[in-house]
Amino acid sequence: MTESNRPYRLAHTMDARHPRALFPASAPADARPAIGVLALQGDVREHSLSLEAAGARPVVVRRATDLGDAPGDRLDGLVIPGGESTTMSTLLVAFRMLEPLRELIGAGLPAYGSCAGMIMLADRVEGAEEGQPFLGGIDMTVRRNAFGRQVDSYEEDLVAPELGADKDLPLHAVFIRAPWVEDVGSDVEILATTRAGRAAGASGSDGGRIVAVRQGTLLATSFHPEVGGDHRVHDVFVSMVTRRA
């Protein structure tokens, strides 16, 4: 039988005369929380991959218009990667993002800062440049470059039961010119410390330095959990974002 004599149309063909072409099925909505990754410095790609692994939809944030006017407008949460905190402050001012971010965080936008991002979320910073602006939000004092310079970067397994770490599945942390937390307010939850004996005069409950905290909708770590493929910190943050939504 020739093509012109066929009494039917092939099931897989479709043109403008086909009803489904007139009323195409709409694409399913993406139900994942939209979490921005501030793309001024740091491991933007690595944080994005970790957020995807934790069940979120990462959104690259480069300008103030990417932020939206209120929590949930464009973003359900925000990650502030590492980098150099003085440069990050300068860039936030230059791109007119500092005040909008302060307002969003004050309005309840969940935010997670790693390394320099932790410094940006601190209410008090030791060793900062005079007049350097920060985002604030977590009632803590952070010391810049507390673990030393670039050559002093190191790795260790943390004391972090609140982040799902135990002797069978430790949380391995990478510290790169990292800060630590000197002290915290009564509303701040300590999530992880270094091990006892790492530093003299340590401030953690076990004798180690405080390196991960949470207060309300804000989370901060002095290490880089986006490095190494362990997504437990990002899991915690995505859960915080989801609970708020």
Coordinates of C-alpha atoms in Angstrom, one line a residue:
M1 CA 0.0 0.0 0.0
T2 CA 1.4 3.4 -1.0
E3 CA 1.6 6.3 1.4
S4 CA -1.3 8.1 -0.3
N5 CA -3.6 5.0 0.0
R6 CA -3.0 4.4 3.7
P7 CA -6.4 4.5 5.6
Y8 CA -4.8 5.9 8.8
R9 CA -2.1 8.3 10.0
L10 CA 0.9 7.0 11.8
A11 CA 0.4 7.4 15.6
H12 CA 3.7 9.2 16.1
T13 CA 3.0 11.9 13.5
M14 CA 1.6 15.3 14.5
D15 CA 1.0 18.5 12.7
A16 CA -1.1 21.7 13.1
R17 CA -4.3 19.8 12.3
H18 CA -3.7 17.4 15.2
P19 CA -5.7 18.3 18.4
R20 CA -2.7 17.8 20.6
A21 CA -0.8 20.4 18.5
L22 CA -3.5 22.9 19.3
F23 CA -3.5 22.2 23.0
P24 CA 0.0 21.0 24.0
A25 CA 0.5 19.6 27.4
S26 CA 2.1 22.2 29.8
A27 CA 5.5 21.5 31.2
P28 CA 5.3 20.3 34.8
A29 CA 6.1 23.0 37.4
D30 CA 9.5 22.6 39.1
A31 CA 8.5 22.1 42.8
R32 CA 12.1 22.3 44.0
P33 CA 13.0 25.3 46.2
A34 CA 14.9 28.0 44.2
I35 CA 18.1 28.7 46.0
G36 CA 20.4 31.4 44.7
V37 CA 24.2 31.2 44.7
L38 CA 25.9 34.6 45.0
A39 CA 28.2 34.6 41.9
L40 CA 30.7 37.3 42.9
Q41 CA 33.4 35.0 44.1
G42 CA 34.0 31.4 45.2
D43 CA 32.8 27.9 44.3
V44 CA 29.6 28.9 42.5
R45 CA 29.5 25.7 40.4
E46 CA 30.4 23.4 43.3
H47 CA 27.7 24.9 45.5
S48 CA 25.2 24.6 42.7
L49 CA 26.0 20.9 42.2
S50 CA 25.6 20.3 46.0
L51 CA 22.3 22.1 46.1
E52 CA 21.0 20.0 43.2
A53 CA 22.2 16.8 45.0
A54 CA 20.2 18.0 48.0
G55 CA 17.0 18.5 46.0
A56 CA 17.1 22.2 45.3
R57 CA 17.1 24.2 42.1
P58 CA 20.2 26.4 42.0
V59 CA 20.0 29.9 40.6
V60 CA 23.0 32.0 39.8
V61 CA 22.8 35.5 41.3
R62 CA 24.9 38.2 39.7
R63 CA 22.9 41.4 40.1
A64 CA 20.4 43.0 42.4
T65 CA 17.5 42.2 40.1
D66 CA 18.2 38.5 40.5
L67 CA 17.3 38.8 44.2
G68 CA 13.6 39.7 43.9
D69 CA 11.8 42.1 46.2
A70 CA 10.9 39.7 49.0
P71 CA 11.7 36.2 50.2
G72 CA 10.0 33.7 47.8
D73 CA 9.7 36.3 45.0
R74 CA 12.6 35.0 43.0
L75 CA 14.5 33.1 45.6
D76 CA 13.6 30.8 48.5
G77 CA 17.1 30.9 49.9
L78 CA 20.6 32.1 49.1
V79 CA 24.1 30.6 49.4
I80 CA 27.0 33.0 50.0
P81 CA 30.2 31.2 48.9
G82 CA 33.7 31.6 50.2
G83 CA 36.3 34.1 48.7
E84 CA 37.9 37.2 50.3
S85 CA 35.5 39.0 52.6
T86 CA 36.9 42.5 51.9
T87 CA 36.6 42.0 48.2
M88 CA 33.1 40.6 48.6
S89 CA 32.0 43.6 50.7
T90 CA 33.4 45.9 48.0
L91 CA 31.6 44.0 45.2
L92 CA 28.3 44.0 47.0
V93 CA 28.4 47.7 47.4
A94 CA 29.6 48.2 43.8
F95 CA 26.7 46.1 42.4
R96 CA 24.2 47.7 44.7
M97 CA 23.4 44.4 46.4
L98 CA 24.4 45.1 50.0
E99 CA 21.3 46.9 51.1
P100 CA 18.8 44.7 49.2
L101 CA 20.4 41.6 50.7
R102 CA 20.3 43.0 54.2
E103 CA 16.6 43.7 53.8
L104 CA 15.9 40.2 52.4
I105 CA 17.8 38.6 55.3
G106 CA 16.0 40.8 57.8
A107 CA 12.7 39.8 56.2
G108 CA 13.5 36.1 56.7
L109 CA 15.2 34.9 53.5
P110 CA 17.1 31.8 54.5
A111 CA 20.9 32.2 53.9
Y112 CA 23.9 30.0 54.2
G113 CA 27.4 31.4 54.2
S114 CA 30.6 29.3 53.9
C115 CA 34.0 30.6 54.9
A116 CA 33.9 34.3 53.7
G117 CA 30.1 33.9 53.6
M118 CA 30.2 33.1 57.4
I119 CA 32.1 36.4 57.9
M120 CA 29.5 38.3 55.9
L121 CA 26.7 36.9 58.1
A122 CA 28.3 37.7 61.4
D123 CA 27.2 40.6 63.6
R124 CA 30.7 41.2 64.8
V125 CA 34.0 40.6 63.0
E126 CA 37.5 40.6 64.5
G127 CA 40.3 41.6 62.1
A128 CA 38.1 43.3 59.6
E129 CA 39.0 46.4 57.6
E130 CA 37.9 49.6 59.2
G131 CA 34.5 50.6 58.0
Q132 CA 34.0 47.3 56.1
P133 CA 30.2 46.6 55.7
F134 CA 28.7 43.2 56.4
L135 CA 25.3 41.6 56.0
G136 CA 25.0 40.5 59.6
G137 CA 22.1 38.5 61.0
I138 CA 23.9 35.9 63.2
D139 CA 24.7 36.9 66.8
M140 CA 28.3 35.8 66.8
T141 CA 31.8 37.2 66.7
V142 CA 34.0 35.8 63.9
R143 CA 37.7 36.1 63.5
R144 CA 39.0 36.5 60.0
N145 CA 41.8 34.2 58.8
A146 CA 41.8 32.6 62.3
F147 CA 43.3 29.3 61.1
G148 CA 46.1 31.1 59.3
R149 CA 47.0 32.1 55.7
Q150 CA 46.6 30.1 52.5
V151 CA 49.7 27.9 53.3
D152 CA 48.0 26.9 56.6
S153 CA 45.0 25.4 54.9
Y154 CA 44.2 22.0 56.2
E155 CA 41.5 19.2 56.5
E156 CA 40.1 17.3 59.5
D157 CA 37.1 15.3 60.6
L158 CA 34.8 17.5 62.8
V159 CA 32.8 16.9 65.9
A160 CA 29.4 17.5 64.3
P161 CA 26.6 15.2 65.5
E162 CA 24.0 17.9 64.6
L163 CA 25.1 17.6 61.0
G164 CA 24.8 13.8 61.0
A165 CA 28.4 13.0 61.7
D166 CA 29.5 10.0 63.8
K167 CA 32.5 7.7 64.0
D168 CA 31.2 5.6 61.1
L169 CA 30.4 8.5 58.8
P170 CA 32.6 11.5 59.9
L171 CA 32.1 15.0 58.4
H172 CA 35.4 15.8 56.7
A173 CA 36.0 19.5 56.4
V174 CA 38.3 21.6 54.2
F175 CA 39.6 24.9 55.8
I176 CA 41.1 27.5 53.4
R177 CA 42.2 30.8 55.1
A178 CA 39.2 30.0 57.3
P179 CA 37.6 32.1 60.1
W180 CA 36.4 30.6 63.3
V181 CA 33.7 31.7 65.7
E182 CA 35.0 33.4 68.9
D183 CA 31.6 33.6 70.7
V184 CA 27.9 33.2 70.1
G185 CA 24.7 34.7 71.6
S186 CA 22.1 32.6 73.4
D187 CA 19.9 32.1 70.4
V188 CA 22.7 30.6 68.2
E189 CA 23.0 26.8 67.9
I190 CA 26.5 25.4 67.6
L191 CA 26.5 22.6 64.9
A192 CA 30.2 21.7 64.6
T193 CA 33.6 22.2 66.2
T194 CA 37.1 21.2 65.5
R195 CA 38.6 18.4 67.7
A196 CA 40.0 19.2 71.1
G197 CA 43.6 20.3 71.2
R198 CA 43.6 21.8 67.7
A199 CA 44.0 25.4 69.1
A200 CA 44.8 26.8 72.5
G201 CA 42.0 28.7 74.3
A202 CA 39.4 27.1 72.1
S203 CA 35.8 28.1 72.4
G204 CA 33.8 25.0 71.5
S205 CA 32.1 22.9 74.1
D206 CA 34.5 20.0 73.5
G207 CA 37.6 22.2 73.5
G208 CA 37.7 22.7 69.7
R209 CA 36.9 25.8 67.7
I210 CA 33.3 26.6 66.7
V211 CA 33.1 26.2 62.9
A212 CA 29.4 25.8 62.1
V213 CA 26.4 27.6 63.6
R214 CA 22.7 28.2 63.0
Q215 CA 20.3 31.0 64.1
G216 CA 16.8 31.0 62.8
T217 CA 16.9 30.9 59.0
L218 CA 20.6 31.5 58.8
L219 CA 23.4 28.9 58.6
A220 CA 27.2 29.4 58.5
T221 CA 30.3 27.3 58.3
S222 CA 33.9 28.3 58.3
F223 CA 34.8 25.3 56.1
H224 CA 33.9 24.4 52.5
P225 CA 31.4 21.5 52.4
E226 CA 30.9 22.0 48.6
V227 CA 34.4 20.4 48.2
G228 CA 34.6 16.6 48.4
G229 CA 31.1 15.4 47.5
D230 CA 29.6 15.3 51.1
H231 CA 26.2 17.1 50.8
R232 CA 25.0 16.9 54.4
V233 CA 25.5 20.6 55.1
H234 CA 23.5 21.5 52.0
D235 CA 20.9 18.9 53.0
V236 CA 20.4 20.8 56.3
F237 CA 20.1 24.1 54.5
V238 CA 17.7 22.9 51.9
S239 CA 15.6 21.4 54.8
M240 CA 15.6 24.8 56.5
V241 CA 14.4 26.5 53.2
T242 CA 11.7 23.9 52.7
R243 CA 10.4 24.2 56.3
R244 CA 10.2 28.0 55.9
A245 CA 8.3 27.6 52.6

